[in-house]
Amino acid sequence: NEEYIESTPTKGLLKAKALVRVFDEDNSGTLSFFEWYQAANVKNMTIPEEKLNWIFGAFDADGGGSIDVEEIREIVVWMFRFAGIDEDPDLVESCVIDVRATIDVDGDGDISKEEFIMNAMKSPFISDILKEKE
């Protein structure tokens, strides 16, 4: 996995790391054939809920079942890079605020997978990025 990640061009580096983090189900640090097969097929996801489920898993770095404000920021930055949008700090911050307000409806700062999947497409930023990449 490290060789694969290190050989990946910078643009794909975040995606490669996220794929390994999401699909290395046994936390072995390597992908089994089945795990690799799942990761390789992520590009075939067409339903927004599938994409959102993948995004949540990729950025719930500690595996705790929820994401916080810093992980929301990482998602926004990743989406900027994924879509090829310049990372203007003010625009990133504006999107983070919008995404957080849209997704964290109860305002507790802790976003569960269900809360994320149910509310993420209500964010114009996330909706536009996911629809653009379909």
Short mmCIF file of C-alpha atoms in Angstrom, two decimals:
data_model
loop_
_atom_site.label_atom_id
_atom_site.label_comp_id
_atom_site.label_asym_id
_atom_site.label_seq_id
_atom_site.Cartn_x
_atom_site.Cartn_y
_atom_site.Cartn_z
CA ASN A 1 0.00 0.00 0.00
CA GLU A 2 2.76 2.49 0.85
CA GLU A 3 4.46 1.81 -2.50
CA TYR A 4 1.16 2.38 -4.28
CA ILE A 5 0.51 5.60 -2.35
CA GLU A 6 4.06 6.90 -2.90
CA SER A 7 3.88 6.20 -6.65
CA THR A 8 0.58 8.02 -7.04
CA PRO A 9 0.72 11.55 -8.52
CA THR A 10 0.00 14.34 -6.01
CA LYS A 11 -3.55 14.92 -7.29
CA GLY A 12 -4.42 11.29 -6.61
CA LEU A 13 -2.52 11.01 -3.34
CA LEU A 14 -5.42 12.08 -1.14
CA LYS A 15 -7.76 9.73 -2.96
CA ALA A 16 -5.29 6.82 -2.68
CA LYS A 17 -4.84 7.37 1.06
CA ALA A 18 -8.59 7.68 1.55
CA LEU A 19 -9.20 4.50 -0.45
CA VAL A 20 -6.73 2.54 1.66
CA ARG A 21 -8.18 3.99 4.88
CA VAL A 22 -11.75 3.14 3.85
CA PHE A 23 -11.21 -0.30 2.36
CA ASP A 24 -8.53 -1.75 4.66
CA GLU A 25 -11.29 -3.29 6.78
CA ASP A 26 -9.00 -5.41 8.93
CA ASN A 27 -6.61 -2.48 9.55
CA SER A 28 -3.69 -4.60 8.39
CA GLY A 29 -2.07 -1.74 6.49
CA THR A 30 -2.43 -3.68 3.25
CA LEU A 31 -5.36 -4.40 0.99
CA SER A 32 -6.46 -7.98 0.43
CA PHE A 33 -7.66 -8.81 -3.07
CA PHE A 34 -11.29 -8.34 -1.96
CA GLU A 35 -10.50 -4.98 -0.32
CA TRP A 36 -8.59 -3.86 -3.42
CA TYR A 37 -11.49 -4.95 -5.64
CA GLN A 38 -13.90 -2.82 -3.60
CA ALA A 39 -11.56 0.19 -3.77
CA ALA A 40 -11.10 -0.23 -7.52
CA ASN A 41 -14.86 -0.18 -8.02
CA VAL A 42 -15.49 3.01 -6.05
CA LYS A 43 -15.55 4.92 -9.33
CA ASN A 44 -18.64 2.93 -10.32
CA MET A 45 -20.72 4.52 -7.56
CA THR A 46 -23.55 6.46 -9.12
CA ILE A 47 -26.05 6.97 -6.29
CA PRO A 48 -25.34 10.00 -4.08
CA GLU A 49 -25.94 7.95 -0.92
CA GLU A 50 -23.20 5.51 -1.98
CA LYS A 51 -20.79 8.38 -2.58
CA LEU A 52 -21.68 10.03 0.73
CA ASN A 53 -21.24 6.74 2.59
CA TRP A 54 -17.79 6.38 1.02
CA ILE A 55 -16.85 10.00 1.82
CA PHE A 56 -17.93 9.61 5.44
CA GLY A 57 -15.90 6.42 5.85
CA ALA A 58 -12.88 7.99 4.20
CA PHE A 59 -12.84 10.97 6.54
CA ASP A 60 -13.92 9.34 9.80
CA ALA A 61 -10.20 8.82 10.38
CA ASP A 62 -10.50 7.47 13.91
CA GLY A 63 -13.35 5.12 12.96
CA GLY A 64 -15.48 6.53 15.78
CA GLY A 65 -18.66 6.67 13.73
CA SER A 66 -18.86 10.45 13.68
CA ILE A 67 -17.03 13.36 12.11
CA ASP A 68 -16.19 16.70 13.68
CA VAL A 69 -15.51 20.19 12.37
CA GLU A 70 -11.88 19.43 11.47
CA GLU A 71 -12.96 16.36 9.47
CA ILE A 72 -15.60 18.53 7.72
CA ARG A 73 -12.76 20.90 6.75
CA GLU A 74 -10.79 17.91 5.38
CA ILE A 75 -13.82 16.81 3.35
CA VAL A 76 -14.26 20.31 1.91
CA VAL A 77 -10.55 20.61 1.01
CA TRP A 78 -10.61 17.12 -0.56
CA MET A 79 -13.70 18.07 -2.60
CA PHE A 80 -11.97 21.26 -3.78
CA ARG A 81 -8.98 19.20 -4.91
CA PHE A 82 -11.14 16.45 -6.38
CA ALA A 83 -13.08 19.02 -8.43
CA GLY A 84 -9.95 20.97 -9.37
CA ILE A 85 -11.11 24.16 -7.61
CA ASP A 86 -8.46 26.62 -6.37
CA GLU A 87 -8.23 26.46 -2.59
CA ASP A 88 -8.87 30.08 -1.74
CA PRO A 89 -8.82 30.17 2.11
CA ASP A 90 -11.88 32.43 2.34
CA LEU A 91 -13.87 30.25 -0.05
CA VAL A 92 -12.84 27.08 1.80
CA GLU A 93 -13.90 28.63 5.13
CA SER A 94 -17.21 29.76 3.64
CA CYS A 95 -17.89 26.24 2.36
CA VAL A 96 -16.94 24.69 5.71
CA ILE A 97 -19.42 26.99 7.48
CA ASP A 98 -22.15 26.20 4.93
CA VAL A 99 -21.55 22.45 5.02
CA ARG A 100 -21.44 22.35 8.82
CA ALA A 101 -24.64 24.41 9.16
CA THR A 102 -26.42 22.22 6.63
CA ILE A 103 -25.30 18.84 7.94
CA ASP A 104 -25.04 19.40 11.70
CA VAL A 105 -28.74 20.21 12.11
CA ASP A 106 -28.76 19.59 15.86
CA GLY A 107 -25.70 21.82 16.28
CA ASP A 108 -23.82 19.47 18.62
CA GLY A 109 -20.62 19.53 16.53
CA ASP A 110 -20.67 15.75 16.24
CA ILE A 111 -22.03 14.43 12.93
CA SER A 112 -23.11 10.80 12.72
CA LYS A 113 -23.05 8.84 9.48
CA GLU A 114 -26.85 8.94 9.31
CA GLU A 115 -26.91 12.73 9.87
CA PHE A 116 -24.22 13.18 7.21
CA ILE A 117 -25.91 11.03 4.56
CA MET A 118 -29.38 12.43 5.26
CA ASN A 119 -28.33 16.10 5.09
CA ALA A 120 -25.22 16.40 2.90
CA MET A 121 -27.03 16.71 -0.42
CA LYS A 122 -28.88 19.74 1.00
CA SER A 123 -25.56 21.59 0.86
CA PRO A 124 -25.28 23.28 -2.54
CA PHE A 125 -21.49 22.82 -2.45
CA ILE A 126 -21.59 19.05 -1.86
CA SER A 127 -24.55 18.54 -4.19
CA ASP A 128 -22.84 20.42 -7.03
CA ILE A 129 -19.54 18.54 -6.61
CA LEU A 130 -21.18 15.10 -6.49
CA LYS A 131 -23.47 15.81 -9.43
CA GLU A 132 -20.55 17.20 -11.45
CA LYS A 133 -18.59 13.95 -11.01
CA GLU A 134 -21.45 11.57 -11.91
#
